Amino acid sequence: MNPVAQRLQQVRERIQVAAERAGRDPETVRLLAVSKTHPVEAIVEAYGAGQRDFGENYVQELTAKAEALAHLSDLRWHLIGHLQRNKVKQAIRYANAIHSVHSAELAAELGRRHRALFGPDQPPSVRRILIEVNIGREPQKSGVDPEQLEPVVSAVAGESGLELRGLMCVPPISDDPEKSLPYFQALAQLRDRHGGAERLPELSMGMTFDLEPAIRAGATLVRVGTAIFGERPAKTVV
Ligand SMILES: *Cc1c(COP(=O)(O)O)cnc(C)c1O
């Protein structure tokens, strides 16, 4: 087994243990492999080990990888990094899911670009949308403030071509994964106040560091990079 396949297996076991401890069916937690900064070869290894959902932070990098791996037609790309308006056109073309929608204006722009690219009704091209919430109310972080959520949810729900899927968050950085728990619980409560799992089925939360508390709080998608692909270089410049 290659190292990526091996580590992927370990992460799947972590998810299974955490789900069982939380009294949840492990099948209700999906793993998103965050491949940012890692080469396509690593993605191909993970794909070979059965992984199908991959997360990228930068539209340019996602585009390059999606084009290089277009032959893997059942591979799904998730954009999880901050989305700028001038990158929407490219994002809508390649990202099957976008976790970082943070305003009604951005939702409208995504809808417009989707119609321009795919026409009025092409169900296979529907883009799954999650709304990023700035759950720790950190000034330097992107995401909508918890109080401003409803207009963004409504805007996404109103766009043909976009499918409202749920909420996403990145809690404040800390030295202890348990410190993330109250933020994950806050996101779950926010979901309950805005229509519950029927309207917002997905909670995208938890990374290498804190996936266990995320699963305890109800995560349906955990976004894991380092534990699968290893350490990343300090910072990529795009
Ligand atoms: C990089 C990143 C991840 C993965 O982080 P790891 O600590 O490597 O697991 C998850 N979510 C977002 C938004 C990221 O930017």
mmCIF file of C-alpha atoms and ligand atoms in Angstrom:
data_model
loop_
_atom_site.group_PDB
_atom_site.id
_atom_site.type_symbol
_atom_site.label_atom_id
_atom_site.label_comp_id
_atom_site.label_asym_id
_atom_site.label_seq_id
_atom_site.Cartn_x
_atom_site.Cartn_y
_atom_site.Cartn_z
ATOM 1 C CA MET A 1 0.000 0.000 0.000
ATOM 2 C CA ASN A 2 1.304 3.492 -0.819
ATOM 3 C CA PRO A 3 1.679 5.948 2.080
ATOM 4 C CA VAL A 4 -1.338 8.023 1.025
ATOM 5 C CA ALA A 5 -3.553 4.922 0.936
ATOM 6 C CA GLN A 6 -2.200 3.884 4.320
ATOM 7 C CA ARG A 7 -2.874 7.248 5.955
ATOM 8 C CA LEU A 8 -6.279 7.408 4.311
ATOM 9 C CA GLN A 9 -7.105 4.123 5.983
ATOM 10 C CA GLN A 10 -5.997 5.522 9.355
ATOM 11 C CA VAL A 11 -8.213 8.575 8.911
ATOM 12 C CA ARG A 12 -11.177 6.377 7.999
ATOM 13 C CA GLU A 13 -10.573 4.459 11.215
ATOM 14 C CA ARG A 14 -10.419 7.701 13.215
ATOM 15 C CA ILE A 15 -13.768 8.708 11.724
ATOM 16 C CA GLN A 16 -15.295 5.325 12.447
ATOM 17 C CA VAL A 17 -14.141 5.317 16.085
ATOM 18 C CA ALA A 18 -15.293 8.896 16.637
ATOM 19 C CA ALA A 19 -18.692 8.199 15.075
ATOM 20 C CA GLU A 20 -19.238 5.071 17.130
ATOM 21 C CA ARG A 21 -18.250 6.866 20.323
ATOM 22 C CA ALA A 22 -20.756 9.566 19.462
ATOM 23 C CA GLY A 23 -23.446 6.955 18.852
ATOM 24 C CA ARG A 24 -23.570 7.833 15.159
ATOM 25 C CA ASP A 25 -23.530 5.669 12.050
ATOM 26 C CA PRO A 26 -20.030 6.173 10.510
ATOM 27 C CA GLU A 27 -21.693 6.199 7.086
ATOM 28 C CA THR A 28 -23.229 9.581 7.933
ATOM 29 C CA VAL A 29 -19.766 11.201 8.063
ATOM 30 C CA ARG A 30 -18.143 11.780 4.682
ATOM 31 C CA LEU A 31 -14.430 12.376 4.292
ATOM 32 C CA LEU A 32 -13.236 15.253 2.160
ATOM 33 C CA ALA A 33 -9.536 14.845 1.326
ATOM 34 C CA VAL A 34 -7.949 18.301 1.292
ATOM 35 C CA SER A 35 -5.274 18.115 -1.385
ATOM 36 C CA LYS A 36 -4.210 21.781 -1.565
ATOM 37 C CA THR A 37 -0.496 22.248 -2.338
ATOM 38 C CA HIS A 38 -0.086 18.502 -2.974
ATOM 39 C CA PRO A 39 0.607 17.183 -6.482
ATOM 40 C CA VAL A 40 -1.902 15.365 -8.691
ATOM 41 C CA GLU A 41 0.051 12.139 -8.138
ATOM 42 C CA ALA A 42 -0.990 12.168 -4.483
ATOM 43 C CA ILE A 43 -4.612 12.710 -5.502
ATOM 44 C CA VAL A 44 -4.399 9.781 -7.915
ATOM 45 C CA GLU A 45 -3.085 7.596 -5.074
ATOM 46 C CA ALA A 46 -5.998 8.553 -2.862
ATOM 47 C CA TYR A 47 -8.410 8.014 -5.747
ATOM 48 C CA GLY A 48 -6.944 4.550 -6.246
ATOM 49 C CA ALA A 49 -7.697 3.859 -2.593
ATOM 50 C CA GLY A 50 -11.357 4.731 -3.124
ATOM 51 C CA GLN A 51 -11.408 8.431 -2.185
ATOM 52 C CA ARG A 52 -13.733 10.489 -4.426
ATOM 53 C CA ASP A 53 -14.192 13.888 -2.727
ATOM 54 C CA PHE A 54 -11.273 16.326 -2.791
ATOM 55 C CA GLY A 55 -10.996 19.823 -1.346
ATOM 56 C CA GLU A 56 -8.932 22.716 -2.686
ATOM 57 C CA ASN A 57 -8.517 26.268 -1.383
ATOM 58 C CA TYR A 58 -7.518 28.173 -4.487
ATOM 59 C CA VAL A 59 -9.586 28.351 -7.660
ATOM 60 C CA GLN A 60 -6.503 28.423 -9.859
ATOM 61 C CA GLU A 61 -5.041 25.312 -8.301
ATOM 62 C CA LEU A 62 -8.401 23.534 -8.395
ATOM 63 C CA THR A 63 -8.744 24.373 -12.092
ATOM 64 C CA ALA A 64 -5.298 23.055 -12.986
ATOM 65 C CA LYS A 65 -5.877 19.819 -11.084
ATOM 66 C CA ALA A 66 -9.403 19.334 -12.424
ATOM 67 C CA GLU A 67 -8.098 19.689 -15.984
ATOM 68 C CA ALA A 68 -5.204 17.313 -15.345
ATOM 69 C CA LEU A 69 -7.536 14.702 -13.837
ATOM 70 C CA ALA A 70 -10.581 15.213 -16.069
ATOM 71 C CA HIS A 71 -10.431 11.531 -17.057
ATOM 72 C CA LEU A 72 -11.382 10.561 -13.472
ATOM 73 C CA SER A 73 -14.958 11.509 -14.174
ATOM 74 C CA ASP A 74 -16.471 10.487 -10.840
ATOM 75 C CA LEU A 75 -13.980 12.547 -8.823
ATOM 76 C CA ARG A 76 -15.714 15.480 -7.078
ATOM 77 C CA TRP A 77 -14.005 18.812 -6.409
ATOM 78 C CA HIS A 78 -14.934 20.939 -3.416
ATOM 79 C CA LEU A 79 -13.800 24.538 -3.159
ATOM 80 C CA ILE A 80 -13.219 25.227 0.544
ATOM 81 C CA GLY A 81 -11.113 28.403 0.421
ATOM 82 C CA HIS A 82 -12.276 32.004 0.318
ATOM 83 C CA LEU A 83 -14.027 32.736 -2.979
ATOM 84 C CA GLN A 84 -13.503 36.103 -4.624
ATOM 85 C CA ARG A 85 -16.064 37.452 -7.020
ATOM 86 C CA ASN A 86 -13.645 37.604 -9.927
ATOM 87 C CA LYS A 87 -13.004 33.847 -9.587
ATOM 88 C CA VAL A 88 -16.657 32.793 -9.662
ATOM 89 C CA LYS A 89 -16.714 31.989 -13.365
ATOM 90 C CA GLN A 90 -13.889 29.481 -13.041
ATOM 91 C CA ALA A 91 -15.132 28.124 -9.733
ATOM 92 C CA ILE A 92 -18.571 27.330 -11.113
ATOM 93 C CA ARG A 93 -17.069 25.448 -14.032
ATOM 94 C CA TYR A 94 -14.939 23.024 -12.029
ATOM 95 C CA ALA A 95 -16.140 22.852 -8.425
ATOM 96 C CA ASN A 96 -18.955 20.361 -7.830
ATOM 97 C CA ALA A 97 -19.388 21.856 -4.376
ATOM 98 C CA ILE A 98 -18.475 25.235 -2.888
ATOM 99 C CA HIS A 99 -18.214 25.483 0.909
ATOM 100 C CA SER A 100 -17.280 29.138 1.154
ATOM 101 C CA VAL A 101 -20.278 31.188 0.060
ATOM 102 C CA HIS A 102 -20.454 34.160 2.419
ATOM 103 C CA SER A 103 -22.873 36.690 0.954
ATOM 104 C CA ALA A 104 -26.127 37.014 -0.961
ATOM 105 C CA GLU A 105 -24.260 38.909 -3.689
ATOM 106 C CA LEU A 106 -21.856 36.033 -4.161
ATOM 107 C CA ALA A 107 -24.779 33.582 -4.361
ATOM 108 C CA ALA A 108 -26.406 35.725 -7.054
ATOM 109 C CA GLU A 109 -23.158 35.898 -9.009
ATOM 110 C CA LEU A 110 -22.745 32.117 -8.786
ATOM 111 C CA GLY A 111 -26.298 31.666 -10.066
ATOM 112 C CA ARG A 112 -25.669 34.073 -12.955
ATOM 113 C CA ARG A 113 -22.442 32.391 -13.970
ATOM 114 C CA HIS A 114 -24.031 28.971 -13.696
ATOM 115 C CA ARG A 115 -26.831 29.972 -16.093
ATOM 116 C CA ALA A 116 -24.340 31.519 -18.505
ATOM 117 C CA LEU A 117 -22.230 28.385 -18.535
ATOM 118 C CA PHE A 118 -24.780 25.569 -18.444
ATOM 119 C CA GLY A 119 -28.078 27.070 -19.607
ATOM 120 C CA PRO A 120 -31.356 27.012 -17.703
ATOM 121 C CA ASP A 121 -31.810 23.369 -16.767
ATOM 122 C CA GLN A 122 -29.042 20.838 -16.716
ATOM 123 C CA PRO A 123 -29.409 18.856 -13.500
ATOM 124 C CA PRO A 124 -26.004 17.068 -13.699
ATOM 125 C CA SER A 125 -24.275 20.432 -13.486
ATOM 126 C CA VAL A 126 -26.023 21.533 -10.275
ATOM 127 C CA ARG A 127 -23.478 22.939 -7.826
ATOM 128 C CA ARG A 128 -23.786 22.049 -4.174
ATOM 129 C CA ILE A 129 -23.455 25.091 -1.955
ATOM 130 C CA LEU A 130 -22.489 25.451 1.680
ATOM 131 C CA ILE A 131 -22.420 28.746 3.492
ATOM 132 C CA GLU A 132 -19.325 29.614 5.471
ATOM 133 C CA VAL A 133 -20.120 31.027 8.903
ATOM 134 C CA ASN A 134 -17.592 33.081 10.859
ATOM 135 C CA ILE A 135 -18.549 31.158 13.962
ATOM 136 C CA GLY A 136 -15.812 32.644 16.167
ATOM 137 C CA ARG A 137 -16.591 36.187 14.969
ATOM 138 C CA GLU A 138 -12.937 36.696 14.093
ATOM 139 C CA PRO A 139 -12.293 39.943 12.219
ATOM 140 C CA GLN A 140 -9.576 38.428 10.012
ATOM 141 C CA LYS A 141 -11.697 35.441 8.948
ATOM 142 C CA SER A 142 -14.121 35.208 6.084
ATOM 143 C CA GLY A 143 -17.627 33.856 6.440
ATOM 144 C CA VAL A 144 -20.976 35.383 7.265
ATOM 145 C CA ASP A 145 -21.730 36.501 10.823
ATOM 146 C CA PRO A 146 -24.220 34.175 12.540
ATOM 147 C CA GLU A 147 -26.825 36.986 12.718
ATOM 148 C CA GLN A 148 -26.577 37.653 8.983
ATOM 149 C CA LEU A 149 -27.123 34.064 7.888
ATOM 150 C CA GLU A 150 -30.753 34.016 6.770
ATOM 151 C CA PRO A 151 -30.472 36.324 3.735
ATOM 152 C CA VAL A 152 -27.537 34.278 2.449
ATOM 153 C CA VAL A 153 -29.405 30.989 2.924
ATOM 154 C CA SER A 154 -32.424 32.419 1.080
ATOM 155 C CA ALA A 155 -30.259 33.779 -1.725
ATOM 156 C CA VAL A 156 -28.649 30.383 -2.345
ATOM 157 C CA ALA A 157 -32.019 28.594 -2.166
ATOM 158 C CA GLY A 158 -33.409 30.996 -4.762
ATOM 159 C CA GLU A 159 -30.821 30.312 -7.463
ATOM 160 C CA SER A 160 -31.521 27.661 -10.088
ATOM 161 C CA GLY A 161 -28.396 25.618 -10.666
ATOM 162 C CA LEU A 162 -27.354 25.919 -7.023
ATOM 163 C CA GLU A 163 -28.388 23.359 -4.443
ATOM 164 C CA LEU A 164 -28.426 24.587 -0.845
ATOM 165 C CA ARG A 165 -26.610 21.901 1.175
ATOM 166 C CA GLY A 166 -25.556 23.312 4.520
ATOM 167 C CA LEU A 167 -23.090 25.237 6.653
ATOM 168 C CA MET A 168 -19.334 25.259 7.013
ATOM 169 C CA CYS A 169 -16.989 26.692 9.628
ATOM 170 C CA VAL A 170 -13.360 26.921 10.683
ATOM 171 C CA PRO A 171 -13.168 27.582 14.429
ATOM 172 C CA PRO A 172 -10.487 29.808 15.982
ATOM 173 C CA ILE A 173 -7.021 28.264 16.134
ATOM 174 C CA SER A 174 -6.191 26.734 19.505
ATOM 175 C CA ASP A 175 -3.862 24.289 21.213
ATOM 176 C CA ASP A 176 -6.564 21.825 22.196
ATOM 177 C CA PRO A 177 -9.087 20.135 19.858
ATOM 178 C CA GLU A 178 -11.706 20.177 22.620
ATOM 179 C CA LYS A 179 -11.708 23.969 22.445
ATOM 180 C CA SER A 180 -13.251 23.643 18.977
ATOM 181 C CA LEU A 181 -16.264 21.769 20.366
ATOM 182 C CA PRO A 182 -18.374 24.766 21.466
ATOM 183 C CA TYR A 183 -17.911 26.353 18.016
ATOM 184 C CA PHE A 184 -19.010 23.174 16.283
ATOM 185 C CA GLN A 185 -22.010 22.961 18.596
ATOM 186 C CA ALA A 186 -22.809 26.589 17.831
ATOM 187 C CA LEU A 187 -22.835 25.816 14.095
ATOM 188 C CA ALA A 188 -25.168 22.862 14.694
ATOM 189 C CA GLN A 189 -27.515 25.089 16.730
ATOM 190 C CA LEU A 190 -27.445 27.722 14.026
ATOM 191 C CA ARG A 191 -28.497 25.068 11.530
ATOM 192 C CA ASP A 192 -31.402 24.132 13.815
ATOM 193 C CA ARG A 193 -32.525 27.751 13.934
ATOM 194 C CA HIS A 194 -32.515 28.016 10.127
ATOM 195 C CA GLY A 195 -34.601 25.061 9.062
ATOM 196 C CA GLY A 196 -32.684 22.127 10.514
ATOM 197 C CA ALA A 197 -31.276 19.177 8.633
ATOM 198 C CA GLU A 198 -34.138 19.193 6.154
ATOM 199 C CA ARG A 199 -33.094 22.557 4.761
ATOM 200 C CA LEU A 200 -29.374 22.358 5.616
ATOM 201 C CA PRO A 201 -28.390 18.673 5.614
ATOM 202 C CA GLU A 202 -24.613 19.151 5.681
ATOM 203 C CA LEU A 203 -22.330 20.427 8.422
ATOM 204 C CA SER A 204 -18.805 20.794 7.030
ATOM 205 C CA MET A 205 -16.546 21.023 10.072
ATOM 206 C CA GLY A 206 -13.500 19.354 11.579
ATOM 207 C CA MET A 207 -9.982 19.009 10.202
ATOM 208 C CA THR A 208 -6.950 16.826 11.026
ATOM 209 C CA PHE A 209 -6.645 18.516 14.420
ATOM 210 C CA ASP A 210 -10.240 18.421 15.610
ATOM 211 C CA LEU A 211 -12.292 15.952 13.604
ATOM 212 C CA GLU A 212 -13.359 14.008 16.722
ATOM 213 C CA PRO A 213 -15.197 16.885 18.456
ATOM 214 C CA ALA A 214 -16.656 17.864 15.062
ATOM 215 C CA ILE A 215 -18.163 14.408 14.648
ATOM 216 C CA ARG A 216 -19.508 14.552 18.178
ATOM 217 C CA ALA A 217 -21.230 17.838 17.336
ATOM 218 C CA GLY A 218 -22.807 16.414 14.161
ATOM 219 C CA ALA A 219 -20.345 16.940 11.275
ATOM 220 C CA THR A 220 -21.450 15.246 8.039
ATOM 221 C CA LEU A 221 -18.328 16.283 6.121
ATOM 222 C CA VAL A 222 -14.879 16.429 7.682
ATOM 223 C CA ARG A 223 -12.126 18.182 5.735
ATOM 224 C CA VAL A 224 -8.801 16.434 6.280
ATOM 225 C CA GLY A 225 -5.512 17.334 4.624
ATOM 226 C CA THR A 226 -2.382 16.801 6.718
ATOM 227 C CA ALA A 227 -3.370 13.410 8.138
ATOM 228 C CA ILE A 228 -3.779 12.064 4.573
ATOM 229 C CA PHE A 229 -1.179 13.863 2.472
ATOM 230 C CA GLY A 230 1.386 14.918 5.085
ATOM 231 C CA GLU A 231 2.617 18.363 6.035
ATOM 232 C CA ARG A 232 2.201 21.190 3.571
ATOM 233 C CA PRO A 233 4.930 23.631 2.579
ATOM 234 C CA ALA A 234 4.648 26.783 4.732
ATOM 235 C CA LYS A 235 2.606 28.860 2.294
ATOM 236 C CA THR A 236 1.740 28.705 -1.383
ATOM 237 C CA VAL A 237 1.709 31.881 -3.359
ATOM 238 C CA VAL A 238 -0.976 31.845 -6.043
HETATM 239 C C1 LIG B 1 -6.365 23.394 4.792
HETATM 240 C C2 LIG B 1 -7.767 23.285 5.203
HETATM 241 C C3 LIG B 1 -8.269 22.090 5.752
HETATM 242 C C4 LIG B 1 -7.415 20.879 6.058
HETATM 243 O O1 LIG B 1 -6.588 21.130 7.149
HETATM 244 P P1 LIG B 1 -5.644 19.993 7.798
HETATM 245 O O2 LIG B 1 -5.272 20.573 9.096
HETATM 246 O O3 LIG B 1 -4.491 19.818 6.873
HETATM 247 O O4 LIG B 1 -6.453 18.760 7.921
HETATM 248 C C5 LIG B 1 -9.622 22.052 6.057
HETATM 249 N N1 LIG B 1 -10.439 23.115 5.833
HETATM 250 C C6 LIG B 1 -9.975 24.269 5.325
HETATM 251 C C7 LIG B 1 -10.921 25.401 5.115
HETATM 252 C C8 LIG B 1 -8.636 24.391 5.001
HETATM 253 O O5 LIG B 1 -8.196 25.557 4.523
#
